[in-house]
Amino acid sequence: MTLFGYRVPMMASLLVWCVLWEIVGRL
């Protein structure tokens, strides 16, 4: 997966998405 032009390992990308969903859910 590529995020902001950086190569991101699969586990790291999963953690990022979990954090993003937590933030979105609190809005």
Short mmCIF file of N, CA and C in Angstrom, two decimals:
data_model
loop_
_atom_site.label_atom_id
_atom_site.label_comp_id
_atom_site.label_asym_id
_atom_site.label_seq_id
_atom_site.Cartn_x
_atom_site.Cartn_y
_atom_site.Cartn_z
N MET A 1 0.85 -1.20 0.00
CA MET A 1 0.00 0.00 0.00
C MET A 1 0.89 1.24 0.00
N THR A 2 0.47 2.27 -0.72
CA THR A 2 1.22 3.52 -0.75
C THR A 2 0.38 4.62 -0.12
N LEU A 3 0.97 5.32 0.85
CA LEU A 3 0.24 6.37 1.56
C LEU A 3 1.06 7.64 1.54
N PHE A 4 0.51 8.71 0.97
CA PHE A 4 1.21 10.00 0.86
C PHE A 4 2.56 9.84 0.16
N GLY A 5 2.63 8.90 -0.80
CA GLY A 5 3.87 8.71 -1.53
C GLY A 5 4.88 7.81 -0.82
N TYR A 6 4.52 7.30 0.36
CA TYR A 6 5.43 6.40 1.08
C TYR A 6 4.93 4.98 0.97
N ARG A 7 5.86 4.03 0.94
CA ARG A 7 5.48 2.61 0.95
C ARG A 7 5.18 2.22 2.38
N VAL A 8 3.98 1.70 2.63
CA VAL A 8 3.56 1.36 3.99
C VAL A 8 3.27 -0.13 4.09
N PRO A 9 3.84 -0.81 5.10
CA PRO A 9 3.55 -2.24 5.30
C PRO A 9 2.06 -2.44 5.59
N MET A 10 1.55 -3.64 5.30
CA MET A 10 0.12 -3.90 5.45
C MET A 10 -0.35 -3.69 6.88
N MET A 11 0.39 -4.20 7.87
CA MET A 11 -0.04 -4.05 9.26
C MET A 11 -0.09 -2.58 9.66
N ALA A 12 0.89 -1.80 9.22
CA ALA A 12 0.91 -0.37 9.56
C ALA A 12 -0.30 0.33 8.94
N SER A 13 -0.64 -0.03 7.70
CA SER A 13 -1.79 0.61 7.05
C SER A 13 -3.08 0.26 7.77
N LEU A 14 -3.19 -0.97 8.27
CA LEU A 14 -4.39 -1.36 9.03
C LEU A 14 -4.50 -0.51 10.29
N LEU A 15 -3.39 -0.30 10.99
CA LEU A 15 -3.41 0.53 12.20
C LEU A 15 -3.83 1.95 11.86
N VAL A 16 -3.30 2.48 10.75
CA VAL A 16 -3.65 3.84 10.34
C VAL A 16 -5.15 3.95 10.08
N TRP A 17 -5.73 2.96 9.36
CA TRP A 17 -7.16 3.01 9.07
C TRP A 17 -7.99 2.90 10.34
N CYS A 18 -7.55 2.08 11.30
CA CYS A 18 -8.28 1.96 12.57
C CYS A 18 -8.31 3.30 13.28
N VAL A 19 -7.17 3.99 13.31
CA VAL A 19 -7.10 5.30 13.97
C VAL A 19 -7.99 6.30 13.25
N LEU A 20 -7.95 6.30 11.91
CA LEU A 20 -8.78 7.23 11.15
C LEU A 20 -10.26 7.01 11.43
N TRP A 21 -10.70 5.74 11.50
CA TRP A 21 -12.10 5.46 11.76
C TRP A 21 -12.49 5.89 13.17
N GLU A 22 -11.55 5.75 14.14
CA GLU A 22 -11.84 6.20 15.50
C GLU A 22 -12.09 7.70 15.50
N ILE A 23 -11.23 8.45 14.80
CA ILE A 23 -11.37 9.91 14.75
C ILE A 23 -12.67 10.29 14.06
N VAL A 24 -12.96 9.66 12.92
CA VAL A 24 -14.19 9.96 12.17
C VAL A 24 -15.42 9.65 13.02
N GLY A 25 -15.37 8.57 13.77
CA GLY A 25 -16.51 8.18 14.60
C GLY A 25 -16.78 9.16 15.73
N ARG A 26 -15.75 9.91 16.14
CA ARG A 26 -15.93 10.85 17.25
C ARG A 26 -16.43 12.21 16.79
N LEU A 27 -16.36 12.49 15.48
CA LEU A 27 -16.76 13.81 14.98
C LEU A 27 -18.27 14.02 15.11
#
